[in-house]
Short mmCIF file of C-alpha atoms in Angstrom, two decimals:
data_model
loop_
_atom_site.label_atom_id
_atom_site.label_comp_id
_atom_site.label_asym_id
_atom_site.label_seq_id
_atom_site.Cartn_x
_atom_site.Cartn_y
_atom_site.Cartn_z
CA MET A 12 -0.41 -0.19 -0.39
CA PRO A 13 1.12 4.10 -0.92
CA ASP A 14 2.79 5.52 2.04
CA ALA A 15 3.32 1.68 3.96
CA TYR A 16 6.05 2.37 7.06
CA ASP A 17 7.26 -0.02 9.49
CA LEU A 18 8.44 3.31 12.42
CA ILE A 19 6.82 6.69 12.23
CA VAL A 20 8.34 9.27 14.29
CA ILE A 21 6.00 12.24 15.30
CA GLY A 22 8.75 14.60 16.57
CA THR A 23 12.19 15.11 15.67
CA GLY A 24 13.55 16.45 18.21
CA PRO A 25 16.69 15.19 19.87
CA GLY A 26 14.54 11.30 20.97
CA GLY A 27 12.68 11.56 17.34
CA TYR A 28 15.19 12.50 14.87
CA VAL A 29 17.74 9.80 16.36
CA CYS A 30 15.16 6.70 16.71
CA ALA A 31 13.99 7.52 13.46
CA ILE A 32 17.91 7.73 11.73
CA ARG A 33 18.80 4.89 14.03
CA ALA A 34 15.59 2.02 12.64
CA ALA A 35 16.39 3.51 8.50
CA GLN A 36 20.30 2.18 9.75
CA LEU A 37 18.59 -1.06 10.62
CA GLY A 38 16.33 -1.27 7.88
CA LEU A 39 13.21 -0.38 8.81
CA LYS A 40 11.46 2.09 6.16
CA THR A 41 10.87 5.61 8.39
CA ALA A 42 9.27 8.39 8.77
CA VAL A 43 9.41 10.82 10.33
CA VAL A 44 6.38 13.84 11.04
CA GLU A 45 7.07 17.64 11.95
CA LYS A 46 5.09 20.54 12.40
CA ASN A 47 7.99 22.83 12.73
CA ALA A 48 9.39 24.37 10.07
CA THR A 49 12.71 23.22 11.10
CA PHE A 50 13.91 19.80 12.40
CA GLY A 51 15.72 19.18 16.17
CA GLY A 52 13.35 20.54 18.03
CA THR A 53 13.52 22.64 21.02
CA CYS A 54 16.50 20.98 21.89
CA LEU A 55 17.73 22.53 19.13
CA ASN A 56 16.20 25.44 18.03
CA VAL A 57 15.54 27.05 21.70
CA GLY A 58 17.06 25.56 23.51
CA CYS A 59 19.92 23.57 24.32
CA ILE A 60 22.17 24.99 21.42
CA PRO A 61 21.15 28.37 21.57
CA SER A 62 21.58 28.81 24.81
CA LYS A 63 25.62 27.18 24.32
CA ALA A 64 25.95 29.83 21.86
CA LEU A 65 25.03 32.80 24.78
CA LEU A 66 26.24 31.24 27.40
CA HIS A 67 29.37 30.67 25.77
CA ALA A 68 30.48 34.11 23.60
CA SER A 69 28.89 35.60 27.68
CA GLU A 70 31.58 33.72 29.04
CA LEU A 71 34.36 34.89 26.83
CA TYR A 72 33.24 38.77 26.91
CA GLU A 73 33.37 38.39 31.37
CA GLU A 74 37.12 36.75 30.71
CA ALA A 75 37.94 39.29 28.31
CA ASN A 76 37.25 42.37 30.62
CA HIS A 77 38.02 40.85 33.78
CA GLY A 78 40.38 37.80 33.97
CA PHE A 79 42.88 38.67 30.75
CA GLU A 80 45.06 41.05 32.90
CA ALA A 81 46.00 38.85 35.31
CA MET A 82 46.74 36.75 32.74
CA GLY A 83 49.45 39.23 30.83
CA ILE A 84 46.56 40.59 28.64
CA LYS A 85 45.79 44.21 27.87
CA ALA A 86 42.35 44.61 26.46
CA ILE A 87 38.89 45.88 26.76
CA ALA A 88 35.92 43.82 24.81
CA GLU A 89 32.72 45.62 24.02
CA PHE A 90 29.37 43.06 23.12
CA ASP A 91 27.32 43.79 20.02
CA LEU A 92 24.04 42.61 21.08
CA PRO A 93 23.01 42.22 17.50
CA ALA A 94 26.01 40.58 15.88
CA MET A 95 25.85 38.16 19.09
CA MET A 96 22.49 37.01 18.41
CA LYS A 97 23.76 36.30 14.27
CA TYR A 98 26.11 34.17 16.24
CA LYS A 99 23.79 31.81 18.49
CA ALA A 100 21.21 32.14 15.36
CA ASP A 101 24.32 30.60 13.14
CA GLY A 102 24.83 27.93 15.44
CA VAL A 103 21.10 27.08 14.50
CA ALA A 104 21.20 27.07 11.34
CA GLY A 105 24.11 24.93 10.65
CA ASN A 106 22.45 21.89 13.62
CA VAL A 107 19.48 22.16 12.31
CA LYS A 108 20.54 22.06 8.16
CA GLY A 109 22.35 18.20 9.72
CA VAL A 110 19.72 17.37 11.25
CA GLU A 111 17.97 17.07 7.96
CA TYR A 112 20.90 16.22 5.90
CA LEU A 113 21.07 13.12 8.16
CA LEU A 114 17.47 12.37 7.90
CA LYS A 115 17.52 12.33 3.89
CA LYS A 116 20.97 10.55 3.80
CA ASN A 117 19.65 7.44 6.12
CA LYS A 118 16.58 7.84 3.49
CA VAL A 119 13.95 8.91 5.83
CA ASP A 120 10.84 9.88 4.94
CA THR A 121 9.63 13.33 6.27
CA HIS A 122 6.26 14.53 5.72
CA ARG A 123 5.75 18.34 7.55
CA GLY A 124 2.73 18.99 8.74
CA ILE A 125 0.80 17.98 12.18
CA GLY A 126 1.07 14.77 13.47
CA ARG A 127 -1.88 12.44 15.12
CA ILE A 128 -2.78 8.96 15.92
CA ALA A 129 -6.17 7.93 13.33
CA GLY A 130 -6.48 4.33 15.03
CA PRO A 131 -3.67 1.28 14.96
CA GLY A 132 -1.36 1.88 12.89
CA ARG A 133 -2.33 4.80 11.33
CA VAL A 134 -1.16 8.14 11.96
CA ALA A 135 -3.01 11.71 10.40
CA VAL A 136 -1.15 14.19 9.30
CA ARG A 137 -2.44 17.90 8.88
CA PRO A 138 -0.21 20.74 6.53
CA VAL A 139 0.34 24.44 10.13
CA ASP A 140 -0.93 26.33 6.53
CA GLY A 141 -4.36 24.19 7.14
CA GLY A 142 -4.31 21.79 3.87
CA GLU A 143 -5.92 18.76 3.17
CA GLU A 144 -5.13 15.94 5.89
CA LYS A 145 -3.07 12.09 5.09
CA THR A 146 -3.29 8.99 6.74
CA LEU A 147 0.12 7.10 6.86
CA GLU A 148 0.58 3.75 7.63
CA THR A 149 2.36 2.27 10.15
CA ARG A 150 3.68 -1.22 11.75
CA ALA A 151 5.06 0.91 15.15
CA ILE A 152 4.34 4.96 15.73
CA VAL A 153 7.03 6.42 18.38
CA ILE A 154 5.55 9.67 20.13
CA ALA A 155 8.66 12.15 20.53
CA THR A 156 6.78 15.88 20.82
CA GLY A 157 8.69 16.22 23.55
CA SER A 158 7.79 18.49 26.14
CA ASP A 159 6.65 22.66 26.92
CA ILE A 160 6.85 25.25 29.44
CA VAL A 161 5.42 25.49 32.30
CA ARG A 162 3.38 28.97 32.45
CA LEU A 163 2.74 30.29 35.94
CA PRO A 164 -1.28 30.95 36.58
CA GLY A 165 -2.77 34.77 36.24
CA ILE A 166 0.86 35.79 34.17
CA ASP A 167 0.60 36.10 30.83
CA ILE A 168 4.37 35.52 29.14
CA ASP A 169 3.90 37.73 25.96
CA GLU A 170 8.09 36.69 25.11
CA LYS A 171 8.85 40.48 25.05
CA ARG A 172 8.79 41.42 29.01
CA VAL A 173 7.10 38.84 30.58
CA VAL A 174 9.48 35.51 28.95
CA SER A 175 9.90 31.94 28.62
CA SER A 176 13.70 30.50 28.05
CA THR A 177 12.65 31.01 24.37
CA GLY A 178 12.12 34.96 25.02
CA ALA A 179 15.37 35.46 27.09
CA LEU A 180 16.49 34.19 24.07
CA GLU A 181 15.47 37.00 22.00
CA LEU A 182 16.15 40.22 23.95
CA GLU A 183 16.59 43.42 21.99
CA LYS A 184 18.76 44.49 24.78
CA VAL A 185 20.56 43.79 27.29
CA PRO A 186 17.37 44.45 31.10
CA GLU A 187 18.91 46.79 33.29
CA ARG A 188 16.88 43.61 35.85
CA PHE A 189 16.19 40.59 35.07
CA LEU A 190 13.96 38.52 37.13
CA VAL A 191 14.07 35.06 36.71
CA VAL A 192 11.44 32.98 38.49
CA GLY A 193 13.02 29.69 39.70
CA ALA A 194 16.03 28.13 40.60
CA GLY A 195 17.02 25.16 38.17
CA VAL A 196 18.82 25.22 35.57
CA ILE A 197 17.25 26.72 32.46
CA GLY A 198 16.70 29.70 35.18
CA LEU A 199 20.32 29.97 36.64
CA GLU A 200 21.64 29.56 33.17
CA LEU A 201 20.47 32.54 31.53
CA GLY A 202 20.10 34.31 34.35
CA SER A 203 24.22 33.91 33.86
CA VAL A 204 24.00 34.70 30.09
CA TRP A 205 22.05 38.42 30.41
CA ARG A 206 23.99 38.43 34.50
CA ARG A 207 27.36 38.76 32.80
CA LEU A 208 26.56 41.60 30.01
CA GLY A 209 25.24 43.74 32.93
CA ALA A 210 21.74 42.46 34.48
CA LYS A 211 20.96 42.82 37.82
CA VAL A 212 19.48 39.28 38.20
CA THR A 213 17.56 37.96 40.95
CA VAL A 214 16.41 35.07 40.88
CA VAL A 215 12.93 34.05 43.41
CA GLU A 216 12.82 30.49 44.23
CA PHE A 217 10.29 28.62 45.42
CA LEU A 218 11.59 25.79 47.45
CA ASP A 219 14.83 26.75 50.31
CA ARG A 220 17.34 24.93 48.27
CA ILE A 221 18.83 25.93 44.07
CA LEU A 222 19.21 22.74 42.11
CA PRO A 223 16.07 20.53 43.24
CA GLY A 224 17.61 17.52 42.78
CA MET A 225 21.06 17.58 43.22
CA ASP A 226 23.38 17.07 45.43
CA ASN A 227 22.67 18.80 47.96
CA GLU A 228 26.88 19.52 48.98
CA ALA A 229 27.19 20.77 45.20
CA ALA A 230 24.58 22.95 44.94
CA LYS A 231 25.21 24.80 48.34
CA GLN A 232 28.47 25.50 46.98
CA PHE A 233 27.49 26.53 43.81
CA GLN A 234 25.29 28.82 45.00
CA ARG A 235 27.55 30.85 46.65
CA MET A 236 29.92 30.80 43.95
CA LEU A 237 27.25 32.65 41.82
CA GLN A 238 26.56 34.75 44.52
CA LYS A 239 29.83 36.24 44.25
CA GLN A 240 29.55 36.44 40.86
CA GLY A 241 26.07 38.85 41.62
CA MET A 242 23.63 37.01 41.58
CA GLU A 243 21.11 38.19 43.83
CA PHE A 244 18.68 34.57 45.28
CA ARG A 245 15.55 35.59 46.96
CA LEU A 246 14.74 31.79 48.24
CA GLY A 247 11.57 30.00 49.78
CA MET A 248 10.19 32.35 47.70
CA LYS A 249 6.48 32.58 45.23
CA VAL A 250 5.82 34.92 42.50
CA THR A 251 2.64 36.21 43.23
CA ALA A 252 1.91 38.94 41.00
CA VAL A 253 3.86 40.09 37.60
CA GLU A 254 2.43 43.50 36.44
CA PRO A 255 2.74 46.11 34.30
CA ASP A 256 3.85 50.20 35.80
CA GLY A 257 2.79 51.93 32.54
CA GLU A 258 5.94 52.02 30.74
CA GLY A 259 7.54 51.95 33.63
CA PRO A 260 9.51 48.42 34.70
CA LEU A 261 7.51 45.66 35.73
CA LYS A 262 6.22 45.14 39.56
CA VAL A 263 6.77 41.71 40.78
CA THR A 264 5.05 40.84 43.82
CA ILE A 265 6.73 37.55 45.67
CA GLN A 266 6.09 36.36 49.56
CA PRO A 267 6.96 32.94 51.45
CA ALA A 268 6.67 29.79 49.32
CA GLN A 269 4.88 28.56 53.08
CA GLY A 270 1.80 30.55 55.03
CA GLU A 271 0.43 33.91 54.41
CA GLY A 272 3.78 36.13 55.06
CA PRO A 273 4.66 39.39 54.23
CA ARG A 274 4.48 40.04 50.77
CA GLU A 275 6.98 41.96 48.78
CA ARG A 276 7.22 44.69 45.22
CA LEU A 277 10.06 44.25 43.60
CA GLY A 278 11.03 45.92 40.03
CA ALA A 279 12.16 44.26 36.64
CA ASP A 280 12.36 45.33 33.21
CA VAL A 281 12.18 41.51 32.16
CA VAL A 282 11.07 38.53 34.14
CA MET A 283 11.59 34.40 32.87
CA VAL A 284 8.95 32.83 34.07
CA ALA A 285 11.82 29.25 34.13
CA ILE A 286 9.82 26.48 36.70
CA GLY A 287 9.73 23.55 34.67
CA ARG A 288 8.17 21.81 31.86
CA ALA A 289 5.22 19.51 30.47
CA PRO A 290 4.75 17.03 28.60
CA TYR A 291 4.26 17.66 25.46
CA THR A 292 0.55 15.41 25.00
CA GLU A 293 -2.23 17.04 23.06
CA GLY A 294 -3.78 16.60 20.50
CA LEU A 295 -1.50 13.64 19.57
CA GLY A 296 -5.62 11.75 19.91
CA LEU A 297 -3.99 10.04 22.74
CA GLU A 298 -7.37 9.58 24.21
CA GLU A 299 -9.19 8.40 21.08
CA ALA A 300 -6.45 5.80 20.77
CA GLY A 301 -6.96 4.77 24.17
CA VAL A 302 -3.34 5.26 25.64
CA ARG A 303 -2.91 5.43 28.51
CA LEU A 304 -1.23 8.65 30.92
CA ASP A 305 0.04 8.75 33.93
CA ASN A 306 -1.39 12.02 36.86
CA LYS A 307 1.81 14.01 35.49
CA ARG A 308 0.09 14.26 31.99
CA ARG A 309 3.16 11.71 30.65
CA ILE A 310 2.71 8.82 28.64
CA ALA A 311 2.87 5.64 30.34
CA ILE A 312 4.90 3.50 29.06
CA ASP A 313 5.98 -0.52 29.88
CA ASP A 314 10.56 -1.65 30.29
CA ARG A 315 9.98 -1.79 26.31
CA PHE A 316 8.88 1.43 25.79
CA GLN A 317 5.60 0.49 24.38
CA THR A 318 2.21 2.56 25.58
CA ASN A 319 -0.49 0.16 26.62
CA VAL A 320 -1.67 0.14 23.43
CA PRO A 321 0.41 -2.67 21.30
CA GLY A 322 1.83 -0.71 19.35
CA ILE A 323 2.47 2.38 20.14
CA TYR A 324 5.18 4.26 21.87
CA ALA A 325 7.10 7.06 23.06
CA ILE A 326 9.85 8.34 24.41
CA GLY A 327 11.61 11.93 25.40
CA ASP A 328 9.72 14.36 27.63
CA VAL A 329 6.41 12.73 27.35
CA VAL A 330 7.54 9.51 29.65
CA ARG A 331 8.94 9.50 32.61
CA GLY A 332 12.48 10.22 33.75
CA PRO A 333 14.61 13.47 33.64
CA MET A 334 13.63 15.87 31.02
CA LEU A 335 16.76 15.99 28.94
CA ALA A 336 17.94 15.09 25.41
CA HIS A 337 20.73 12.23 25.59
CA LYS A 338 18.15 10.19 28.52
CA ALA A 339 15.94 10.95 25.18
CA GLU A 340 18.77 9.81 22.56
CA ASP A 341 19.17 6.84 23.85
CA GLU A 342 15.54 6.10 24.97
CA GLY A 343 15.40 6.92 20.28
CA VAL A 344 18.44 3.93 20.39
CA ALA A 345 16.57 1.82 22.42
CA VAL A 346 13.61 1.58 20.87
CA ALA A 347 14.31 1.92 17.09
CA GLU A 348 15.53 -1.69 18.03
CA ILE A 349 13.32 -3.17 19.92
CA VAL A 350 10.99 -2.09 17.17
CA ALA A 351 13.13 -4.06 14.71
CA GLY A 352 14.04 -6.76 16.80
CA LYS A 353 16.72 -6.29 18.95
CA ALA A 354 17.56 -5.48 22.24
CA GLY A 355 17.47 -1.94 23.86
CA HIS A 356 18.11 -0.73 26.39
CA VAL A 357 18.52 2.36 28.26
CA ASN A 358 20.55 2.35 31.63
CA TYR A 359 19.00 5.42 34.14
CA GLY A 360 20.99 5.24 36.42
CA VAL A 361 23.84 6.22 34.27
CA ILE A 362 22.10 8.96 33.11
CA PRO A 363 23.70 12.68 33.73
CA GLY A 364 23.27 16.11 34.17
CA VAL A 365 25.38 19.24 33.34
CA VAL A 366 24.68 22.67 34.04
CA TYR A 367 26.78 25.25 31.84
CA THR A 368 27.04 28.61 33.72
CA PHE A 369 30.53 29.16 34.71
CA PRO A 370 31.63 26.44 36.30
CA GLU A 371 30.36 24.24 35.61
CA VAL A 372 28.13 21.79 37.47
CA ALA A 373 27.61 18.17 36.38
CA SER A 374 26.16 14.53 38.64
CA VAL A 375 25.80 10.97 37.54
CA GLY A 376 24.29 8.21 39.49
CA GLN A 377 22.80 8.68 43.05
CA THR A 378 23.39 11.76 45.84
CA GLU A 379 24.19 11.70 49.23
CA GLU A 380 20.89 12.53 50.34
CA GLU A 381 19.35 9.78 47.80
CA LEU A 382 21.72 7.56 49.62
CA LYS A 383 21.40 8.50 52.98
CA GLU A 384 16.80 7.76 52.35
CA ALA A 385 17.51 4.46 51.14
CA GLY A 386 19.36 3.54 53.77
CA ILE A 387 22.87 2.18 51.38
CA ALA A 388 26.15 2.87 53.68
CA TYR A 389 29.06 4.31 51.71
CA ASN A 390 32.34 6.22 51.42
CA VAL A 391 32.45 9.74 49.89
CA GLY A 392 36.03 10.86 48.10
CA LYS A 393 36.34 14.62 47.72
CA PHE A 394 39.53 16.43 45.98
CA PRO A 395 39.44 20.34 45.84
CA PHE A 396 40.34 22.10 42.52
CA THR A 397 42.76 24.71 44.05
CA ALA A 398 44.71 21.71 44.66
CA ASN A 399 45.04 20.75 41.08
CA GLY A 400 47.63 21.80 39.26
CA ARG A 401 46.22 22.70 35.74
CA ALA A 402 43.21 23.98 37.84
CA LYS A 403 45.15 26.81 39.96
CA VAL A 404 47.33 28.09 37.02
CA ASN A 405 44.56 28.72 34.32
CA ARG A 406 42.78 30.80 38.15
CA GLN A 407 39.59 28.47 37.32
CA THR A 408 39.99 26.86 41.21
CA ASP A 409 36.16 27.40 42.62
CA GLY A 410 34.82 24.19 42.98
CA PHE A 411 35.13 20.27 43.93
CA VAL A 412 34.36 16.50 42.31
CA LYS A 413 32.33 14.35 44.94
CA PHE A 414 33.14 10.41 45.17
CA LEU A 415 30.26 8.16 46.98
CA ALA A 416 31.80 4.61 46.55
CA ASP A 417 29.78 2.01 47.98
CA ALA A 418 30.90 0.86 51.92
CA LYS A 419 31.50 -2.34 50.83
CA THR A 420 32.16 -3.13 47.67
CA ASP A 421 33.75 0.56 46.46
CA ARG A 422 31.29 0.35 43.20
CA VAL A 423 30.53 3.50 42.39
CA LEU A 424 27.56 4.69 43.04
CA GLY A 425 27.33 8.92 41.38
CA VAL A 426 29.80 11.30 41.11
CA HIS A 427 29.37 15.13 41.45
CA ILE A 428 31.20 18.33 39.89
CA VAL A 429 31.23 21.27 39.93
CA GLY A 430 34.61 23.23 38.34
CA PRO A 431 35.83 24.60 35.00
CA ASP A 432 34.88 21.24 32.74
CA ALA A 433 32.62 19.49 34.84
CA GLY A 434 30.58 18.82 31.62
CA ASN A 435 32.76 16.95 29.95
CA MET A 436 34.51 15.79 32.92
CA ILE A 437 31.89 13.79 34.20
CA ALA A 438 31.36 11.06 30.37
CA GLU A 439 34.95 9.82 32.37
CA ALA A 440 32.48 9.28 35.80
CA ALA A 441 29.97 7.69 33.47
CA VAL A 442 32.20 5.05 31.64
CA LEU A 443 33.06 4.09 34.59
CA MET A 444 29.84 3.53 37.09
CA GLU A 445 28.52 1.66 33.00
CA PHE A 446 30.29 -0.85 33.65
CA GLY A 447 30.61 -1.04 37.36
CA GLY A 448 33.68 0.50 38.26
CA SER A 449 34.92 0.32 41.22
CA ALA A 450 36.70 4.43 42.88
CA GLU A 451 40.01 2.27 42.61
CA ASP A 452 39.51 1.06 39.69
CA LEU A 453 39.43 4.87 37.56
CA ALA A 454 41.83 5.41 41.28
CA ARG A 455 44.30 2.88 39.69
CA THR A 456 44.24 4.49 36.42
CA CYS A 457 46.68 7.04 34.63
CA HIS A 458 45.42 10.59 33.83
CA ALA A 459 47.97 12.69 31.87
CA HIS A 460 49.51 16.20 34.42
CA PRO A 461 48.64 18.27 33.49
CA THR A 462 45.12 18.13 33.93
CA LEU A 463 41.62 19.58 35.53
CA SER A 464 40.30 15.53 35.51
CA GLU A 465 43.46 14.64 37.67
CA ALA A 466 40.77 16.20 39.83
CA LEU A 467 39.04 12.84 39.25
CA LYS A 468 41.72 10.39 40.43
CA GLU A 469 42.51 12.74 43.54
CA ALA A 470 38.54 12.58 44.45
CA ALA A 471 38.73 8.82 43.64
CA LEU A 472 41.94 8.15 45.48
CA ALA A 473 40.61 9.71 48.73
CA VAL A 474 37.05 7.17 48.79
CA GLY A 475 40.24 5.13 50.18
CA LYS A 476 42.01 8.05 52.60
CA ARG A 477 44.89 7.74 49.99
CA ALA A 478 44.62 11.50 48.10
CA ILE A 479 48.12 12.66 47.22
CA HIS A 480 47.52 16.36 46.70
CA ILE A 481 45.64 16.89 49.67
#
């Protein structure tokens, strides 16, 4: 029959396009359905990639003005915001064009429009411009539609003065006062960008800590570093109103998160709402198809990514687990292999998380708080970057590496890094943990000198109280 496929993927974010490519590699006739003008989903278009471009550019700008002189380099850097935004846009364009090329190279058919499950083995595609709907036949369907921003009740996001992360990546000028609602990864990253470029940044967080879910010791030290850089935090507070004041600044009302404490009014030129993301499951025909959702509106799946309806699978932000691009990619590969009759698998105990500020924060595995709650006996090994030769000479000594290892077996249960290049260094810990390695295994692995990664070796040595340089 025409347009009959082995697999159709709805959504081409990191999970969706990777799933489609892997399926095609395995010989499955594969198609993707994408409603947006470009492939790559939130991550490549308005998330991971553009934010990292601005983080990189703003970090270099700050280093030029505040770090070069100490290294004997005299320079006064100025930034051109429109040019910086073009640099960001060029990076995005290169990435999304790369995905388009890869889909074409792997002979994945692409269908532009809004995808909807129209029945068993059928996907309806409605053109965004309102053209005629068509129906595709397939053996298996993978839902990879990602997530959308969570909104604050009663607060309208206009993407100009009250913005989501999308609008915060497109500001036409640096706000004098930038207020961030939410002290998670997105809020801290974009808050860092605008602080470096000159904004006074205040972060309001409902909880009494930043980076919920991360190791508490790492989060506390990191908060102190951000405060030293000039970021202000109002923890244990909630935003109850954001009101315009004519042509003047926005008036933001905050009060204690618990109870009915006194209200305060803060002024801000731009308010960014970054309180999380919600699975994008509306309009997909899930209810009509009988696909079960959980109490968080995520698609319920089994250990093979299949929903309660045979032949319908789901991956990425629409299912359980952390909303991370690399988690979605691994799930995409796994479900493609399962549909192809192979043994796809994702180890959810070894999914790293990174905050791409400066310094970076990276973690993999369990936190101390999680180990204590589970009643698992563990040993701790820590090493500060102040004692690392390369960090000293680079003037990047903020932070530390922490290893958590099983007290009986020495198997590594978690690694947490606050420091320069933490996002790259965490990969070494992830490989170690993926193969069930011990702190002793890493401690006995020769590391090049002088490198920042020697801090991992020293922290592993410290588990057994054998660190050399502290």
